[in-house]
């Protein structure tokens, strides 16, 4: 009986151990498959963008068929960008002296008045007391109807005939009238006044209260005068771009910078076109930052340091401090002599550029404060290699603990 009593538990324990080992044998393929998938996924765990090393090798790649330039964000690059930024300002582009506004042009309207000293004969009449006239207060004056300058560039004056006035100052026209009247009128005097200036105007349009044409005067109207004449901007100043078109030259600046810097409030020329545009500036932050987002900024601009601050800075657990990159389609002129003169550019004359900043260098913190972010820039922070390894280890650990949990649960079920 004793033997019989002890035999049954022994068989039960053996069966339990056998079942346990059977479960382990059945799970071996599963464990192997999970480990294989985990190892295969070591390089495909997912990421927020390209690795830092891949970006550093991007100069061997292309965008829109053009080569990508990698530029280290150091003092030399910052100096080139600063110099280019200065040359693109209104005060550096529109430097020629303003032409004389007094010159008469086609379509202008002139008002001409002629005086003749007593005894007036040509334009006045002599009377019984005319011989008693002794002062200019009794001089005869005649007003000629206002005249528009003809297509031939002339106006007509009685007893003088047609006078070519286009391209001449009103003072020159006055002298020409007096010269022709000498010998016909007694001590003639003439005053010519420009009533309507149709040839020297500035067109103002775009995001303004009222598009209009502003005549230029001898006062010398400037850029902000044009904006004020049009009733101001329809949008906030810090969201507006102002553009000047002068002949073949086209240049633009944020309106807020023009307001803040009087030197950018340049004099206007005849036939200039001033356009106010609504421009919501923004940059995009991606990768190992605390907040990936599109971030708006005003026309005064924002530095790289301020831009990273607005997205919460780098993600301490994932970011590669040597892998801060700014992607930009940069004007070729901004790259200076460092650029291959034979480099290919996009259809609008720009070069795909990646600026790289190494934040492990303390000097880079100063560079961040000097580097100005532009509209449509993309800031990308690559993931540190250690972060990928950490994610891989976490994935393996999670898979292993899941298998152990399943094994224990099956063992408990069989024991019961």
Coordinates of C-alpha atoms in Angstrom, one line a residue:
X1 CA 0.0 0.0 0.0
X2 CA 2.8 2.4 0.8
X3 CA 4.4 1.7 -2.4
X4 CA 1.2 2.2 -4.2
X5 CA 0.5 5.4 -2.3
X6 CA 4.0 6.9 -3.2
X7 CA 3.9 5.8 -6.8
X8 CA 1.0 8.0 -7.8
X9 CA 2.5 11.3 -6.6
X10 CA 5.8 10.4 -8.3
X11 CA 4.1 9.8 -11.6
X12 CA 2.2 13.1 -11.2
X13 CA 5.4 15.0 -10.6
X14 CA 7.0 13.4 -13.6
X15 CA 4.1 14.2 -15.8
X16 CA 4.2 17.8 -14.6
X17 CA 7.9 18.1 -15.4
X18 CA 7.3 16.4 -18.7
X19 CA 4.5 18.8 -19.6
X20 CA 6.7 21.7 -18.6
X21 CA 9.5 20.6 -20.8
X22 CA 7.0 19.9 -23.5
X23 CA 5.8 23.4 -23.3
X24 CA 9.4 24.7 -23.4
X25 CA 10.0 22.5 -26.5
X26 CA 6.9 23.9 -28.2
X27 CA 7.9 27.5 -27.4
X28 CA 11.5 27.2 -28.7
X29 CA 10.5 27.9 -32.3
X30 CA 8.4 30.9 -31.0
X31 CA 11.4 32.2 -29.0
X32 CA 13.7 31.7 -32.0
X33 CA 11.3 33.5 -34.3
X34 CA 10.9 36.5 -31.9
X35 CA 14.7 36.8 -31.5
X36 CA 15.2 36.6 -35.2
X37 CA 12.7 39.3 -35.8
X38 CA 14.2 41.4 -33.1
X39 CA 17.7 41.0 -34.5
X40 CA 16.4 41.7 -38.0
X41 CA 14.7 44.8 -36.7
X42 CA 17.8 46.2 -35.1
X43 CA 18.3 48.5 -38.1
X44 CA 14.5 49.0 -38.7
X45 CA 13.2 49.9 -35.2
X46 CA 11.8 53.1 -36.7
X47 CA 13.1 56.6 -36.6
X48 CA 12.0 60.2 -37.0
X49 CA 14.3 60.8 -39.9
X50 CA 17.7 60.0 -41.4
X51 CA 20.7 59.3 -39.2
X52 CA 23.4 61.9 -38.7
X53 CA 25.9 59.9 -40.7
X54 CA 23.6 59.6 -43.7
X55 CA 23.1 63.4 -43.7
X56 CA 26.8 64.1 -43.6
X57 CA 27.1 62.0 -46.7
X58 CA 24.3 63.8 -48.5
X59 CA 26.6 65.7 -50.7
X60 CA 26.8 62.5 -52.8
X61 CA 23.0 62.7 -53.3
X62 CA 20.8 65.1 -55.2
X63 CA 17.6 67.1 -54.9
X64 CA 15.7 68.1 -58.0
X65 CA 18.6 66.9 -60.0
X66 CA 21.0 69.2 -58.2
X67 CA 23.8 68.3 -55.8
X68 CA 23.3 68.9 -52.1
X69 CA 25.9 71.1 -50.4
X70 CA 27.0 70.4 -46.8
X71 CA 28.1 73.5 -44.9
X72 CA 29.6 73.5 -41.4
X73 CA 28.0 76.3 -39.4
X74 CA 31.1 78.0 -38.3
X75 CA 32.3 81.6 -38.1
X76 CA 33.2 81.7 -41.8
X77 CA 29.8 80.5 -42.9
X78 CA 28.1 83.0 -40.6
X79 CA 30.2 85.8 -41.9
X80 CA 29.2 85.0 -45.5
X81 CA 25.6 84.8 -44.6
X82 CA 25.7 88.1 -42.7
X83 CA 27.4 89.8 -45.7
X84 CA 24.9 88.4 -48.1
X85 CA 22.0 89.5 -45.8
X86 CA 23.4 93.1 -45.9
X87 CA 23.7 93.2 -49.7
X88 CA 20.0 92.1 -50.0
X89 CA 18.7 95.1 -48.1
X90 CA 17.0 98.0 -49.8
X91 CA 19.7 100.4 -48.6
X92 CA 22.3 98.4 -50.4
X93 CA 20.4 97.6 -53.6
X94 CA 18.7 101.0 -54.4
X95 CA 21.7 103.3 -54.0
X96 CA 21.4 105.5 -57.1
X97 CA 20.4 109.1 -56.6
X98 CA 16.8 110.0 -57.2
X99 CA 16.1 111.7 -60.5
X100 CA 14.8 115.3 -60.5
X101 CA 11.1 115.3 -59.9
X102 CA 10.7 118.8 -61.5
X103 CA 11.2 117.5 -65.0
X104 CA 8.1 117.6 -67.2
X105 CA 6.9 114.5 -68.8
X106 CA 4.3 113.3 -71.3
X107 CA 0.7 113.7 -70.1
X108 CA 1.6 116.3 -67.4
X109 CA -0.7 119.3 -67.1
X110 CA 0.9 122.7 -67.0
X111 CA -0.5 126.0 -65.8
X112 CA 1.1 129.1 -67.5
X113 CA 0.6 132.7 -66.5
X114 CA 2.3 135.7 -68.3
X115 CA 2.7 139.3 -67.1
X116 CA 3.5 142.4 -69.1
X117 CA 4.7 145.6 -67.6
X118 CA 2.8 148.9 -68.5
X119 CA 2.0 150.2 -70.9
X120 CA 0.7 146.7 -71.9
X121 CA 0.4 146.2 -75.6
X122 CA 0.6 142.5 -76.5
X123 CA -1.5 141.0 -73.8
X124 CA -3.2 144.1 -72.4
X125 CA -4.6 147.4 -73.8
X126 CA -3.5 151.0 -73.5
X127 CA -6.0 153.5 -72.0
X128 CA -6.1 157.3 -71.4
X129 CA -4.3 156.9 -68.1
X130 CA -1.8 154.3 -69.3
X131 CA 0.9 156.8 -69.6
X132 CA 0.5 157.6 -66.0
X133 CA 1.3 154.0 -65.0
X134 CA 4.5 153.9 -63.2
X135 CA 4.6 150.8 -61.2
X136 CA 4.4 147.0 -61.8
X137 CA 1.2 146.9 -59.7
X138 CA -0.6 148.0 -62.9
X139 CA 1.0 145.3 -65.1
X140 CA -1.2 143.3 -67.3
X141 CA -1.6 139.6 -66.6
X142 CA -3.1 136.9 -68.8
X143 CA -3.8 133.3 -67.8
X144 CA -3.4 130.7 -70.4
X145 CA -5.8 127.6 -70.1
X146 CA -4.1 124.6 -68.5
X147 CA -2.6 122.4 -71.1
X148 CA -1.6 118.7 -71.1
X149 CA 1.7 117.9 -72.7
X150 CA 1.0 116.3 -76.0
X151 CA 2.5 113.1 -77.5
X152 CA 4.9 115.4 -79.3
X153 CA 6.1 116.7 -75.9
X154 CA 5.0 120.2 -76.5
X155 CA 2.5 122.9 -75.2
X156 CA 1.3 125.9 -77.1
X157 CA 1.6 129.5 -75.9
X158 CA 0.0 132.5 -77.7
X159 CA 2.5 134.7 -79.6
X160 CA 5.2 132.0 -78.8
X161 CA 4.0 128.9 -80.5
X162 CA 4.8 125.3 -79.6
X163 CA 7.4 124.8 -76.9
X164 CA 9.1 121.4 -76.3
X165 CA 8.7 120.9 -72.6
X166 CA 9.4 117.1 -72.0
X167 CA 12.5 116.5 -69.9
X168 CA 12.8 120.1 -68.9
X169 CA 12.4 121.9 -65.6
X170 CA 9.6 124.5 -65.3
X171 CA 12.2 127.2 -64.7
X172 CA 13.7 126.4 -68.1
X173 CA 10.3 126.6 -69.7
X174 CA 9.7 130.0 -68.1
X175 CA 12.9 131.4 -69.4
X176 CA 12.1 130.0 -72.9
X177 CA 8.7 131.8 -72.9
X178 CA 10.2 135.1 -71.8
X179 CA 13.0 134.8 -74.4
X180 CA 10.5 134.3 -77.2
X181 CA 8.3 137.2 -76.1
X182 CA 11.0 139.8 -75.9
X183 CA 10.5 142.4 -78.7
X184 CA 6.8 141.6 -78.7
X185 CA 5.7 142.2 -75.2
X186 CA 6.9 144.9 -72.8
X187 CA 9.1 143.4 -70.1
X188 CA 7.4 140.0 -70.1
X189 CA 7.4 137.7 -67.1
X190 CA 6.2 134.1 -67.0
X191 CA 5.3 131.6 -64.3
X192 CA 4.9 127.9 -65.2
X193 CA 3.3 125.5 -62.6
X194 CA 3.1 121.7 -62.8
X195 CA -0.5 121.0 -61.9
X196 CA -0.9 117.3 -62.5
X197 CA 2.1 115.0 -62.4
X198 CA 1.1 112.0 -64.5
X199 CA 4.5 110.8 -65.5
X200 CA 6.2 110.6 -62.1
X201 CA 4.0 108.3 -60.0
X202 CA 4.4 105.2 -57.9
X203 CA 2.0 102.4 -58.1
X204 CA 1.0 100.8 -54.7
X205 CA -0.9 97.6 -54.5
X206 CA -1.2 94.3 -52.7
X207 CA -2.3 93.8 -49.1
X208 CA -3.1 97.5 -48.5
X209 CA -6.3 99.3 -47.6
X210 CA -6.6 101.0 -51.0
X211 CA -4.4 100.3 -54.1
X212 CA -3.5 103.7 -55.6
X213 CA -1.0 105.7 -57.7
X214 CA 1.0 108.3 -55.7
X215 CA 2.5 111.3 -57.5
X216 CA 6.0 112.1 -56.6
X217 CA 6.9 115.7 -55.6
X218 CA 10.0 117.7 -54.9
X219 CA 9.6 116.6 -51.3
X220 CA 11.1 113.2 -52.2
X221 CA 8.5 110.6 -51.1
X222 CA 9.9 107.5 -49.5
X223 CA 8.8 103.8 -49.2
X224 CA 6.7 104.2 -46.0
X225 CA 5.1 107.3 -47.5
X226 CA 3.7 105.0 -50.2
X227 CA 2.3 102.6 -47.6
X228 CA 0.7 105.4 -45.7
X229 CA -0.8 106.9 -48.9
X230 CA -2.5 103.5 -49.6
X231 CA -4.1 103.5 -46.1
X232 CA -1.6 101.2 -44.5
X233 CA -1.4 97.4 -44.6
X234 CA -4.4 95.0 -44.4
X235 CA -2.4 92.6 -42.2
X236 CA -0.2 93.1 -39.1
X237 CA 3.1 94.7 -39.9
X238 CA 5.0 91.7 -38.5
X239 CA 3.3 89.5 -41.0
X240 CA 3.9 91.6 -44.1
X241 CA 6.6 91.7 -46.8
X242 CA 7.2 94.9 -48.8
X243 CA 8.5 94.5 -52.4
X244 CA 10.0 97.2 -54.7
X245 CA 10.0 96.6 -58.4
X246 CA 12.2 99.1 -60.3
X247 CA 12.8 98.3 -63.9
X248 CA 14.3 94.8 -63.9
X249 CA 15.2 94.9 -60.2
X250 CA 12.9 93.2 -57.7
X251 CA 13.8 93.2 -54.0
X252 CA 11.8 92.5 -50.9
X253 CA 12.2 92.8 -47.1
X254 CA 10.0 92.3 -44.1
X255 CA 8.0 95.5 -43.5
X256 CA 8.8 95.3 -39.8
X257 CA 12.5 95.6 -40.6
X258 CA 11.9 98.6 -42.8
X259 CA 10.0 100.3 -40.0
X260 CA 12.7 99.6 -37.5
X261 CA 15.6 100.7 -39.7
X262 CA 15.2 104.2 -41.2
X263 CA 18.0 103.5 -43.8
X264 CA 15.8 100.9 -45.5
X265 CA 13.1 103.6 -46.0
X266 CA 14.6 104.4 -49.4
X267 CA 13.4 107.2 -51.8
X268 CA 11.1 106.2 -54.5
X269 CA 11.6 106.6 -58.3
X270 CA 9.0 107.4 -61.0
X271 CA 7.3 104.2 -62.2
X272 CA 8.3 102.2 -59.1
X273 CA 5.8 99.5 -58.1
X274 CA 5.4 99.0 -54.3
X275 CA 3.7 95.7 -53.4
X276 CA 2.7 94.7 -49.9
X277 CA 2.4 90.9 -49.4
X278 CA 1.0 88.9 -46.6
X279 CA 3.8 86.5 -45.5
X280 CA 3.2 84.1 -42.6
X281 CA 6.8 83.2 -41.8
X282 CA 7.4 79.7 -40.3
X283 CA 9.9 77.0 -39.8
X284 CA 9.5 73.2 -39.2
X285 CA 11.3 71.3 -36.4
X286 CA 11.6 67.5 -36.8
X287 CA 13.6 64.7 -35.3
X288 CA 14.9 64.4 -31.7
X289 CA 13.3 67.6 -30.4
X290 CA 10.8 67.8 -27.6
X291 CA 8.1 69.0 -29.9
X292 CA 8.0 68.4 -33.6
X293 CA 5.9 71.2 -35.1
X294 CA 5.6 74.0 -37.7
X295 CA 6.4 77.2 -35.7
X296 CA 5.4 80.7 -37.0
X297 CA 7.6 83.7 -36.4
X298 CA 7.3 87.4 -37.1
X299 CA 9.1 89.6 -39.6
X300 CA 11.8 90.6 -37.2
X301 CA 13.2 87.1 -37.6
X302 CA 14.3 84.4 -35.2
X303 CA 17.7 82.8 -34.5
X304 CA 18.5 79.1 -34.4
X305 CA 18.8 79.3 -30.6
X306 CA 15.4 80.9 -30.3
X307 CA 13.9 78.4 -32.8
X308 CA 15.1 75.4 -30.7
X309 CA 13.9 77.1 -27.6
X310 CA 10.4 77.4 -29.1
X311 CA 10.2 73.7 -29.6
X312 CA 11.5 72.9 -26.1
X313 CA 15.0 72.2 -27.1
X314 CA 16.6 68.8 -27.8
X315 CA 15.2 65.6 -26.5
X316 CA 17.9 64.6 -23.9
X317 CA 17.3 60.9 -24.2
X318 CA 17.4 60.7 -28.0
X319 CA 19.2 63.7 -29.5
X320 CA 22.6 63.5 -31.1
X321 CA 24.3 66.8 -30.0
X322 CA 26.6 66.5 -33.1
X323 CA 23.7 66.2 -35.4
X324 CA 21.8 69.5 -35.6
X325 CA 21.0 70.3 -39.2
X326 CA 19.2 73.1 -41.1
X327 CA 17.8 72.2 -44.5
X328 CA 17.4 75.2 -46.9
X329 CA 17.2 76.1 -50.5
X330 CA 19.8 78.9 -50.4
X331 CA 20.6 81.6 -52.9
X332 CA 23.8 80.8 -54.6
X333 CA 25.3 84.2 -53.8
X334 CA 25.0 83.5 -50.1
X335 CA 27.5 80.7 -50.2
X336 CA 30.3 82.9 -51.5
X337 CA 33.7 81.6 -52.7
X338 CA 33.3 78.3 -50.8
X339 CA 30.9 77.0 -53.4
X340 CA 32.1 75.3 -56.6
X341 CA 31.6 77.9 -59.4
X342 CA 30.3 75.1 -61.6
X343 CA 27.7 73.9 -59.1
X344 CA 24.2 73.3 -60.6
X345 CA 21.3 75.3 -59.2
X346 CA 17.6 75.0 -59.3
X347 CA 15.4 76.8 -61.8
X348 CA 15.0 79.8 -59.5
X349 CA 18.8 80.0 -58.9
X350 CA 19.0 78.3 -55.5
X351 CA 21.2 75.5 -54.1
X352 CA 20.0 72.7 -51.8
X353 CA 22.1 73.3 -48.6
X354 CA 22.3 71.5 -45.3
X355 CA 23.9 73.5 -42.5
X356 CA 25.4 71.3 -39.8
X357 CA 26.0 72.4 -36.2
X358 CA 28.0 70.4 -33.6
X359 CA 26.5 71.3 -30.2
X360 CA 29.2 69.4 -28.4
X361 CA 31.5 72.4 -29.2
X362 CA 30.8 75.2 -26.7
X363 CA 31.4 77.8 -29.4
X364 CA 28.4 76.5 -31.3
X365 CA 26.1 78.1 -28.7
X366 CA 27.3 81.5 -30.0
X367 CA 26.8 80.4 -33.6
X368 CA 23.2 79.5 -32.7
X369 CA 22.6 83.1 -31.7
X370 CA 24.0 84.5 -34.9
X371 CA 22.4 82.1 -37.4
X372 CA 19.1 83.6 -38.6
X373 CA 16.3 81.2 -39.5
X374 CA 14.5 81.8 -42.8
X375 CA 11.0 81.2 -43.9
X376 CA 10.4 77.5 -44.8
X377 CA 13.6 76.3 -43.1
X378 CA 13.6 72.7 -41.7
X379 CA 15.5 72.1 -38.5
X380 CA 16.3 68.4 -38.0
X381 CA 18.0 66.8 -35.0
X382 CA 19.2 63.3 -35.6
X383 CA 18.9 60.5 -33.1
X384 CA 22.0 59.5 -31.1
X385 CA 23.3 56.0 -32.0
X386 CA 23.1 54.9 -28.4
X387 CA 19.4 55.7 -28.4
X388 CA 18.8 53.2 -31.1
X389 CA 20.7 50.6 -29.1
X390 CA 18.7 51.4 -26.1
X391 CA 15.5 50.9 -28.0
X392 CA 16.8 47.6 -29.4
X393 CA 17.6 46.3 -25.9
X394 CA 14.2 47.4 -24.6
X395 CA 12.6 45.6 -27.5
X396 CA 14.5 42.4 -26.8
X397 CA 13.8 42.6 -23.1
X398 CA 10.1 43.2 -23.7
X399 CA 10.0 40.1 -26.0
X400 CA 11.9 38.0 -23.5
X401 CA 9.7 38.9 -20.5
X402 CA 6.6 38.3 -22.6
X403 CA 7.8 34.8 -23.4
X404 CA 8.7 34.1 -19.7
X405 CA 5.2 35.3 -18.7
X406 CA 3.5 33.1 -21.3
X407 CA 5.6 30.0 -20.1
X408 CA 4.8 30.6 -16.5
X409 CA 1.1 31.0 -17.3
X410 CA 1.0 27.8 -19.2
X411 CA 2.9 26.0 -16.5
X412 CA 0.5 27.2 -13.9
X413 CA -2.4 26.0 -16.0
X414 CA -1.0 22.5 -16.5
X415 CA -0.1 22.2 -12.8
X416 CA -3.7 23.0 -11.9

